[in-house]
Every structure is written in structure tokens, then in C-alpha cells.
Short mmCIF file of C-alpha atoms and ligand atoms in Angstrom, two decimals:
data_model
loop_
_atom_site.label_atom_id
_atom_site.label_comp_id
_atom_site.label_asym_id
_atom_site.label_seq_id
_atom_site.Cartn_x
_atom_site.Cartn_y
_atom_site.Cartn_z
CA MET A 1 -10.86 -16.82 -16.43
CA SER A 2 -11.65 -16.88 -12.75
CA ILE A 3 -9.36 -19.23 -10.34
CA ASP A 4 -11.07 -22.68 -9.55
CA TYR A 5 -10.34 -22.00 -6.01
CA GLY A 6 -14.07 -24.39 -4.71
CA ALA A 7 -16.11 -22.00 -2.68
CA ASP A 8 -14.47 -22.47 0.76
CA VAL A 9 -10.56 -21.17 -0.73
CA LEU A 10 -12.34 -18.20 -2.36
CA GLY A 11 -15.21 -17.21 0.74
CA ASN A 12 -11.92 -17.45 3.51
CA LEU A 13 -9.98 -15.25 0.44
CA ALA A 14 -12.96 -12.71 0.37
CA ASP A 15 -13.47 -13.26 3.89
CA LEU A 16 -10.22 -12.25 5.09
CA VAL A 17 -10.23 -8.99 3.07
CA LEU A 18 -13.15 -7.67 3.57
CA ARG A 19 -12.59 -7.86 7.15
CA ALA A 20 -8.85 -6.32 6.45
CA PRO A 21 -7.98 -2.61 6.91
CA LYS A 22 -8.13 -0.99 3.57
CA ALA A 23 -7.89 2.79 2.30
CA GLU A 24 -10.37 4.53 0.00
CA LEU A 25 -9.00 6.58 -2.45
CA HIS A 26 -10.92 7.54 -5.20
CA LEU A 27 -14.18 7.89 -4.02
CA HIS A 28 -16.58 11.44 -5.18
CA ILE A 29 -18.66 12.34 -1.78
CA GLU A 30 -21.90 13.10 -4.77
CA GLY A 31 -21.08 9.08 -5.70
CA THR A 32 -22.60 8.27 -2.44
CA LEU A 33 -26.29 10.06 -2.43
CA GLU A 34 -28.48 7.22 -2.87
CA PRO A 35 -32.09 7.41 -4.23
CA GLU A 36 -33.45 7.13 -0.89
CA MET A 37 -31.54 9.96 0.71
CA ALA A 38 -32.04 11.85 -2.53
CA PHE A 39 -35.33 12.35 -2.17
CA GLU A 40 -35.34 12.49 1.17
CA ILE A 41 -33.51 16.19 0.70
CA ALA A 42 -35.49 16.49 -1.93
CA ARG A 43 -38.71 17.13 0.77
CA ARG A 44 -36.66 18.85 2.72
CA ASN A 45 -35.55 21.24 0.50
CA GLY A 46 -38.51 21.54 -1.48
CA VAL A 47 -36.44 20.71 -4.28
CA PRO A 48 -38.21 18.49 -7.13
CA LEU A 49 -36.49 15.33 -8.49
CA PRO A 50 -36.73 13.87 -12.74
CA PHE A 51 -38.20 10.16 -10.74
CA VAL A 52 -41.17 8.90 -9.68
CA GLY A 53 -39.41 7.80 -6.26
CA PRO A 54 -36.38 5.75 -5.63
CA ARG A 55 -36.82 2.72 -7.38
CA GLU A 56 -37.38 4.68 -10.71
CA MET A 57 -34.37 7.10 -9.59
CA ARG A 58 -32.02 3.38 -9.65
CA GLN A 59 -34.61 2.06 -13.00
CA ALA A 60 -32.33 5.12 -14.58
CA TYR A 61 -29.03 3.86 -13.90
CA THR A 62 -27.90 2.20 -17.55
CA PHE A 63 -25.59 4.17 -19.03
CA HIS A 64 -23.78 3.88 -21.73
CA ASP A 65 -20.99 6.11 -21.12
CA LEU A 66 -19.23 8.61 -18.61
CA GLN A 67 -21.96 11.54 -20.28
CA SER A 68 -24.80 9.60 -19.44
CA PHE A 69 -24.00 9.03 -16.24
CA LEU A 70 -22.57 12.94 -15.32
CA GLU A 71 -26.39 13.70 -16.99
CA ILE A 72 -27.93 11.77 -13.79
CA TYR A 73 -25.00 11.69 -10.80
CA TYR A 74 -24.87 16.39 -11.53
CA THR A 75 -28.90 16.49 -11.52
CA ALA A 76 -29.33 14.17 -7.81
CA ALA A 77 -26.38 16.51 -6.77
CA ALA A 78 -27.92 19.78 -7.33
CA VAL A 79 -30.52 18.50 -4.30
CA LEU A 80 -28.29 19.46 -2.10
CA ARG A 81 -28.43 22.99 -0.32
CA THR A 82 -27.49 23.35 3.13
CA GLU A 83 -24.81 22.64 5.76
CA ASP A 84 -27.07 19.07 6.99
CA ASP A 85 -26.94 18.06 3.91
CA PHE A 86 -23.75 17.70 3.14
CA HIS A 87 -23.16 16.36 6.51
CA ASP A 88 -26.05 13.77 6.56
CA LEU A 89 -24.88 13.05 2.60
CA ALA A 90 -20.71 12.06 3.93
CA TRP A 91 -21.81 10.27 7.92
CA ALA A 92 -23.60 7.72 6.10
CA TYR A 93 -20.29 8.21 3.95
CA LEU A 94 -17.93 7.03 6.52
CA GLN A 95 -19.93 5.13 8.54
CA ARG A 96 -20.25 2.06 5.67
CA ALA A 97 -17.07 2.51 5.13
CA ARG A 98 -16.61 1.56 8.39
CA ALA A 99 -18.60 -0.72 7.87
CA ASP A 100 -16.35 -2.02 5.26
CA ASN A 101 -13.19 -1.60 7.19
CA VAL A 102 -11.74 1.57 5.16
CA VAL A 103 -9.26 3.23 8.85
CA ARG A 104 -8.59 6.22 6.58
CA ALA A 105 -10.75 7.64 2.96
CA GLU A 106 -9.93 10.35 0.62
CA ILE A 107 -12.31 12.55 -1.07
CA PHE A 108 -12.96 13.50 -3.59
CA PHE A 109 -16.55 16.28 -3.73
CA ASP A 110 -17.29 18.83 -7.04
CA PRO A 111 -18.43 22.63 -5.26
CA GLN A 112 -18.28 23.74 -9.56
CA ALA A 113 -20.87 21.14 -8.97
CA HIS A 114 -23.00 23.31 -5.51
CA THR A 115 -21.34 27.08 -6.51
CA SER A 116 -22.84 26.95 -9.60
CA ARG A 117 -26.22 26.53 -8.58
CA GLY A 118 -25.31 29.92 -5.84
CA ILE A 119 -24.45 27.69 -2.78
CA SER A 120 -21.27 28.71 -1.13
CA PHE A 121 -18.06 26.80 -1.09
CA GLU A 122 -18.37 27.68 2.64
CA THR A 123 -22.13 25.30 3.44
CA VAL A 124 -20.10 22.64 1.29
CA VAL A 125 -16.67 22.70 3.17
CA ARG A 126 -18.09 23.07 6.12
CA GLY A 127 -21.09 20.37 5.38
CA LEU A 128 -18.12 17.72 4.68
CA THR A 129 -16.02 18.72 6.85
CA ARG A 130 -18.35 18.58 10.45
CA ALA A 131 -18.63 14.54 9.52
CA ILE A 132 -14.78 13.99 8.68
CA GLU A 133 -15.02 15.07 12.85
CA ARG A 134 -17.25 13.39 13.90
CA ALA A 135 -15.82 9.79 12.47
CA ARG A 136 -12.48 11.05 13.78
CA VAL A 137 -14.31 10.85 17.64
CA GLU A 138 -16.77 7.98 16.96
CA LEU A 139 -15.67 5.91 14.57
CA GLN A 140 -11.31 6.72 15.22
CA MET A 141 -12.12 7.05 10.76
CA SER A 142 -9.33 9.22 9.76
CA ALA A 143 -10.93 11.17 6.34
CA ALA A 144 -9.66 13.67 4.56
CA LEU A 145 -11.18 15.90 1.58
CA ILE A 146 -9.38 16.14 -1.94
CA MET A 147 -11.20 19.22 -4.48
CA CYS A 148 -11.73 18.16 -7.90
CA PHE A 149 -12.09 20.88 -10.20
CA LEU A 150 -14.43 20.02 -13.48
CA ARG A 151 -13.22 19.55 -16.20
CA HIS A 152 -15.30 20.43 -18.73
CA LEU A 153 -14.93 24.08 -17.48
CA THR A 154 -12.15 26.65 -18.17
CA GLN A 155 -9.54 27.41 -15.83
CA ARG A 156 -10.36 30.67 -15.36
CA GLU A 157 -13.21 28.45 -13.28
CA ALA A 158 -10.99 26.54 -11.59
CA PHE A 159 -8.69 29.32 -10.75
CA GLU A 160 -12.59 30.90 -9.33
CA THR A 161 -13.03 28.17 -7.14
CA LEU A 162 -9.55 28.33 -5.88
CA GLU A 163 -10.31 31.10 -5.09
CA GLN A 164 -13.23 30.49 -3.11
CA ALA A 165 -11.29 28.03 -1.65
CA LEU A 166 -8.50 29.36 0.34
CA PRO A 167 -10.40 30.92 3.34
CA PHE A 168 -10.48 27.25 3.57
CA ARG A 169 -6.98 25.52 2.73
CA GLN A 170 -6.83 23.43 6.69
CA HIS A 171 -10.10 21.75 5.45
CA PHE A 172 -8.55 19.76 2.19
CA ILE A 173 -5.34 18.35 1.75
CA GLY A 174 -5.03 18.09 -2.35
CA VAL A 175 -7.24 18.74 -5.56
CA GLY A 176 -8.53 16.50 -7.68
CA LEU A 177 -9.85 17.08 -11.66
CA ASP A 178 -13.11 14.62 -12.98
CA SER A 179 -15.86 14.80 -14.76
CA GLY A 180 -16.15 14.29 -18.85
CA GLU A 181 -12.80 13.01 -19.62
CA ARG A 182 -12.64 13.27 -23.62
CA ASN A 183 -11.60 16.38 -25.73
CA ASN A 184 -10.73 17.58 -22.27
CA PRO A 185 -7.10 16.69 -21.80
CA PRO A 186 -4.87 17.36 -18.39
CA GLU A 187 -2.66 20.32 -19.70
CA ARG A 188 -6.45 22.90 -19.99
CA PHE A 189 -5.24 23.04 -16.45
CA THR A 190 -1.70 23.24 -16.17
CA GLU A 191 -1.36 27.36 -14.38
CA VAL A 192 -4.04 25.98 -11.81
CA PHE A 193 -2.36 22.53 -10.90
CA SER A 194 1.29 24.28 -10.70
CA ARG A 195 -0.76 26.95 -8.07
CA CYS A 196 -2.26 24.64 -6.02
CA ARG A 197 0.57 22.47 -6.45
CA LEU A 198 2.85 25.74 -4.16
CA LEU A 199 -0.20 26.20 -2.33
CA GLY A 200 1.46 23.55 -0.98
CA LEU A 201 -1.75 21.39 -1.52
CA HIS A 202 -1.67 17.40 -3.27
CA ALA A 203 -2.55 16.20 -6.40
CA VAL A 204 -4.32 13.98 -8.40
CA ALA A 205 -6.19 13.72 -11.72
CA HIS A 206 -8.40 11.23 -13.61
CA ALA A 207 -7.05 10.03 -16.98
CA GLY A 208 -6.92 7.53 -19.13
CA GLU A 209 -10.75 5.92 -17.24
CA GLU A 210 -12.60 7.49 -21.39
CA GLY A 211 -9.05 9.16 -22.23
CA PRO A 212 -6.50 7.83 -23.95
CA ALA A 213 -3.16 6.84 -22.38
CA ALA A 214 -1.77 9.98 -23.52
CA PHE A 215 -3.97 12.06 -21.26
CA VAL A 216 -2.06 10.43 -18.26
CA SER A 217 1.37 11.42 -19.69
CA GLY A 218 -0.03 14.58 -19.21
CA ALA A 219 -1.24 14.55 -15.53
CA LEU A 220 2.27 13.27 -14.60
CA ASP A 221 3.87 16.39 -17.16
CA ALA A 222 1.49 19.00 -16.40
CA LEU A 223 -0.08 18.77 -13.94
CA LYS A 224 2.56 16.69 -11.73
CA VAL A 225 -0.31 13.73 -9.92
CA GLU A 226 0.83 12.50 -7.26
CA ARG A 227 -2.09 9.95 -8.14
CA ILE A 228 -3.84 8.74 -11.42
CA ASP A 229 -7.26 7.76 -10.84
CA HIS A 230 -8.42 5.64 -12.33
CA GLY A 231 -5.15 4.64 -15.74
CA VAL A 232 -6.50 1.71 -16.86
CA ARG A 233 -6.06 3.40 -20.16
CA CYS A 234 -2.06 3.13 -19.25
CA LEU A 235 -1.17 -0.34 -21.20
CA GLU A 236 -2.18 0.64 -24.46
CA ASP A 237 1.57 2.75 -23.81
CA ARG A 238 3.86 0.60 -22.73
CA ALA A 239 6.98 3.21 -22.32
CA LEU A 240 4.35 5.06 -19.98
CA VAL A 241 3.40 1.43 -17.85
CA ALA A 242 7.48 1.20 -17.07
CA ARG A 243 7.54 5.47 -16.39
CA LEU A 244 4.54 4.31 -14.00
CA MET A 245 6.50 1.31 -12.41
CA ARG A 246 9.52 3.31 -12.56
CA GLU A 247 7.92 6.46 -10.59
CA ARG A 248 5.55 3.95 -8.54
CA ILE A 249 2.59 5.53 -9.53
CA PRO A 250 -0.30 4.65 -8.02
CA LEU A 251 -3.48 3.92 -9.71
CA THR A 252 -6.71 3.88 -8.49
CA VAL A 253 -8.63 0.87 -10.05
CA CYS A 254 -12.66 1.82 -9.53
CA PRO A 255 -13.96 -1.78 -11.46
CA LEU A 256 -17.45 -2.06 -10.98
CA SER A 257 -17.46 1.30 -12.59
CA ASN A 258 -15.27 0.45 -15.56
CA ILE A 259 -18.20 -1.93 -16.57
CA LYS A 260 -21.00 0.01 -15.65
CA LEU A 261 -19.34 2.68 -17.20
CA ARG A 262 -18.68 0.99 -20.01
CA VAL A 263 -14.65 0.68 -20.41
CA PHE A 264 -14.79 -2.86 -19.51
CA GLU A 265 -17.70 -5.38 -21.61
CA LYS A 266 -17.60 -7.23 -18.10
CA LEU A 267 -16.27 -7.87 -15.32
CA SER A 268 -14.76 -11.45 -16.23
CA ARG A 269 -12.17 -8.69 -19.25
CA HIS A 270 -11.09 -6.44 -16.66
CA ASN A 271 -7.22 -5.75 -16.21
CA LEU A 272 -6.38 -5.44 -13.65
CA PRO A 273 -4.73 -8.08 -12.96
CA LYS A 274 -2.47 -7.61 -16.05
CA LEU A 275 -1.77 -4.10 -14.35
CA LEU A 276 -0.77 -6.30 -11.36
CA ALA A 277 1.47 -8.01 -13.07
CA ALA A 278 2.82 -5.34 -15.17
CA GLY A 279 4.51 -3.88 -11.49
CA LEU A 280 1.83 -1.50 -11.03
CA ARG A 281 0.88 -0.36 -8.27
CA ALA A 282 -3.25 -0.76 -8.57
CA SER A 283 -5.79 0.11 -5.54
CA VAL A 284 -9.52 -0.78 -5.61
CA HIS A 285 -11.91 1.38 -5.19
CA SER A 286 -15.33 2.19 -5.89
CA ASP A 287 -15.50 5.98 -7.35
CA ASP A 288 -19.80 6.35 -7.09
CA PRO A 289 -21.72 4.13 -5.08
CA ALA A 290 -24.69 4.75 -5.46
CA TYR A 291 -24.52 4.55 -8.56
CA PHE A 292 -22.81 2.02 -9.77
CA GLY A 293 -23.43 -1.04 -7.20
CA GLY A 294 -21.24 -0.93 -4.71
CA TYR A 295 -19.10 0.44 -1.97
CA VAL A 296 -15.39 -0.43 -2.00
CA ASN A 297 -15.82 -4.66 -0.09
CA ASP A 298 -18.06 -5.05 -3.14
CA ASN A 299 -15.83 -4.15 -5.46
CA LEU A 300 -13.21 -6.05 -4.06
CA ARG A 301 -15.65 -8.92 -3.27
CA SER A 302 -17.26 -9.03 -7.16
CA SER A 303 -13.11 -8.61 -8.47
CA LEU A 304 -12.42 -11.62 -6.29
CA THR A 305 -14.82 -13.37 -8.02
CA ALA A 306 -14.66 -12.46 -11.87
CA LEU A 307 -10.96 -12.10 -12.05
CA PRO A 308 -7.89 -14.50 -11.64
CA LEU A 309 -6.51 -12.53 -9.54
CA THR A 310 -4.08 -14.22 -6.11
CA ARG A 311 -3.54 -14.56 -3.10
CA ASP A 312 -1.33 -12.32 -3.38
CA ASP A 313 -3.18 -9.68 -5.35
CA ALA A 314 -5.76 -9.18 -3.14
CA HIS A 315 -2.27 -8.51 -0.39
CA THR A 316 -0.92 -6.39 -2.59
CA LEU A 317 -4.24 -4.30 -3.59
CA LEU A 318 -4.48 -3.53 0.74
CA ARG A 319 -0.76 -2.41 1.05
CA ASN A 320 -0.75 -0.56 -2.21
CA SER A 321 -4.07 1.38 -1.05
CA LEU A 322 -2.50 2.00 2.74
CA GLU A 323 0.37 3.08 1.35
CA SER A 324 -1.05 5.56 -1.73
CA SER A 325 -2.87 7.25 0.88
CA PHE A 326 -1.83 10.69 1.78
CA LEU A 327 -1.23 9.57 5.13
CA GLU A 328 2.39 10.54 7.32
CA THR A 329 4.22 7.55 7.09
CA SER A 330 4.41 6.68 10.86
CA GLN A 331 0.04 7.33 10.83
CA LYS A 332 0.23 4.68 8.22
CA ALA A 333 2.68 2.25 9.67
CA PRO A 334 0.06 0.04 12.34
CA HIS A 335 -2.99 -0.17 9.19
CA LEU A 336 0.35 -1.68 7.58
CA GLU A 337 1.48 -4.06 10.27
CA ARG A 338 -2.21 -5.25 10.98
CA LEU A 339 -2.36 -6.08 7.82
CA GLU A 340 0.36 -7.94 7.39
CA GLU A 341 -0.67 -9.73 10.45
CA MET A 342 -3.42 -11.43 9.07
CA PHE A 343 -2.53 -12.45 6.26
CA ALA A 344 0.60 -14.06 7.92
CA ARG A 345 -1.94 -16.45 9.89
N1 ADE B 401 -17.16 12.58 -11.48
C1 ADE B 401 -17.61 11.45 -10.35
N2 ADE B 401 -17.94 9.85 -10.74
C2 ADE B 401 -16.67 10.76 -12.06
C3 ADE B 401 -16.17 9.11 -12.07
N3 ADE B 401 -15.65 7.72 -12.65
N4 ADE B 401 -14.57 10.54 -13.79
C4 ADE B 401 -15.09 11.16 -14.26
N5 ADE B 401 -15.52 12.62 -14.08
C5 ADE B 401 -16.51 11.86 -12.65
ZN1 ZN B 402 -14.12 8.87 -10.21
#
């Protein structure tokens, strides 16, 4: 049941939330590939897409689970071939994010989805980095890259990818773990994460999206991650909830994604209010917005409409997003101050 605010009160709160500064911490750049851009890039590269056009492509976005989504996601990502393609993709996203008042974006990319097709790591990272630098100058927006390892591949392949990435070490701030969670526990990547941490990289991992609460514990214990992506299934384990609270581990929650991938039956059944009530450090993000029906403000607006979230909850979600980012404390401060000012009025 949602809180009965009346349209005006909800409208005012939603308006405030949409205008407020926020950080996007769970966003796969390949998941921002809108069908129109996929067709445009496919055309210029002479690469086929298994859809008649953008409309038919969108119509195919009915997913049963994570795996059924990933099949389309990797198929569409295969149109990306040149440095300009990666630049154009990221630049379109960054402009979109700026319009949602995102002041900091920590962006996942899946190099193995591209190197496995013969695209060099350098092509990917140079295109993305060029867009990020452009956003800094033209949009006064801060963004950084997090390189994800695909967990359906082996740790050996992750190490090979890390080798390819090392000459570009300065272009990414951390590593993550994504792709199919079922039967792919985090412990399979213990050594490669250990090496990454020694290199001074931040570490995050998808866990507790489709996988059990034990994968959240595994990501913390084996991979020593600083944030959990999704983590919504943590509520199945009381001791884990107590630990997440004690250690103030951020959970980057993606409500619309969870509905599209059938983690929850409908948005009004999402456990975001319970996560907040348990004192967990949750924030709201968009995952793969081109596929799941919206960017970060769409996720926030829909959540406020469908769920019993208070003004304090909304404030907490936004504050958590900024505080959970990997920005320096001094860089977070002006955004947090602005947020406090806006909510104090
Ligand atoms: N890759 C892109 N989106 C993902 C998700 N929601 N979970 C796991 N891997 C992903
Ligand atoms: Zn994700």
C-alpha cells in the first residue's frame, strides 16, 4: 500500500526529489543503449540486428529473469565496434543523467562483452573516457568507470581482462562483478579481486539480485567489496542484515530493474521501504535504463508513487547515493550541503 499523500503533496515531494542532486552508482553503460541508437550504430557499422526496427526491438523487452534479459543485452551491445560508438553511447547517457540532476555517475562497463568479439580494450576505454572528460568540461559533471568481470566466465578470463586493462589503470576507479548470478557464487573470483584491491581499485559486486543472501555474505567475505549492487535478498538472513547495518554497507537498489526481471512481482511489492526501515544504507539507481523503463529519476518517481516512502525516506535515499559514492569527502560536501538546503526548506 502506498501512503495517501494526495496528489499535491506527492507532486511536491517528487518534484523536490527530481530536482535534488544525486549520484548514479548502479548503471551499466551497455544498458543505456536505446533501440534508436542501436539501429543507428548498427547501420553505420554494417552490423545486423535481429529486429526489424527500434519499435520491434522494444517490443521484445519482456523478460522472465536475468538470463533472458542478458541474452538481448549482449546481442544489442554487439553493434558497438569503434571508439566513437563507445563515446556516443556514454555521451548520450551523461547528458540524460545531467537532466536528472545526477552530479556524480560511477558507470559500469563490461569489457569482456566486447573483447570477446575482437574489439580491443583500448577502443572501449578510450571512447568511454572521452565522453567522461567531455561531461566534466561541458556539463560540470563528475563521472568515473568501474570495470566489471562477467561472472559466467572464468576467473582465468577475468585475470586476462585485468592484464589488458592495466595499461589503462588510470581510466577506471574500481572493479565489479555482474552477469548471470545463478550458480556463479562470488568466491569463484576471490583471487582476481584480491589482486585488484592490491592495485588500489575499489571493489563492488552484484549479489542478492537473483542469487541468495549467502552470495551477499560471500561478496563481503571473499571479495571484500565496499558496496553491494542490488542486495535486495539480504532480508532473508537476519544476521546478514545486522552485519550490513553495522558495517554500513551501501546497497545500490534498482526498483524498475527488479520488476522487469521479476525479482518482485510488482513495484508495490518491492522491499525498498523494508530495507530503509531496517536501517540499511540503500539508494535508488537505474541498472539498464534503456531496457527497464527509465533512468534514475524515473526509478525515484515510480518508487515514490507505488511505495509507502516518506519525505524522510526520500531524503535518506538521496543522501545515501551521494555518501556511498567513491568521491573524496571534500568533493561530496557541496552536493550534500545543497541536498540538505533543499530538504530544509
Ligand atoms: N548486467 C547488466 N545488467 C545486469 C544486472 N541487472 N544483473 C547482473 N548483470 C547485469
Ligand atoms: Zn546491474
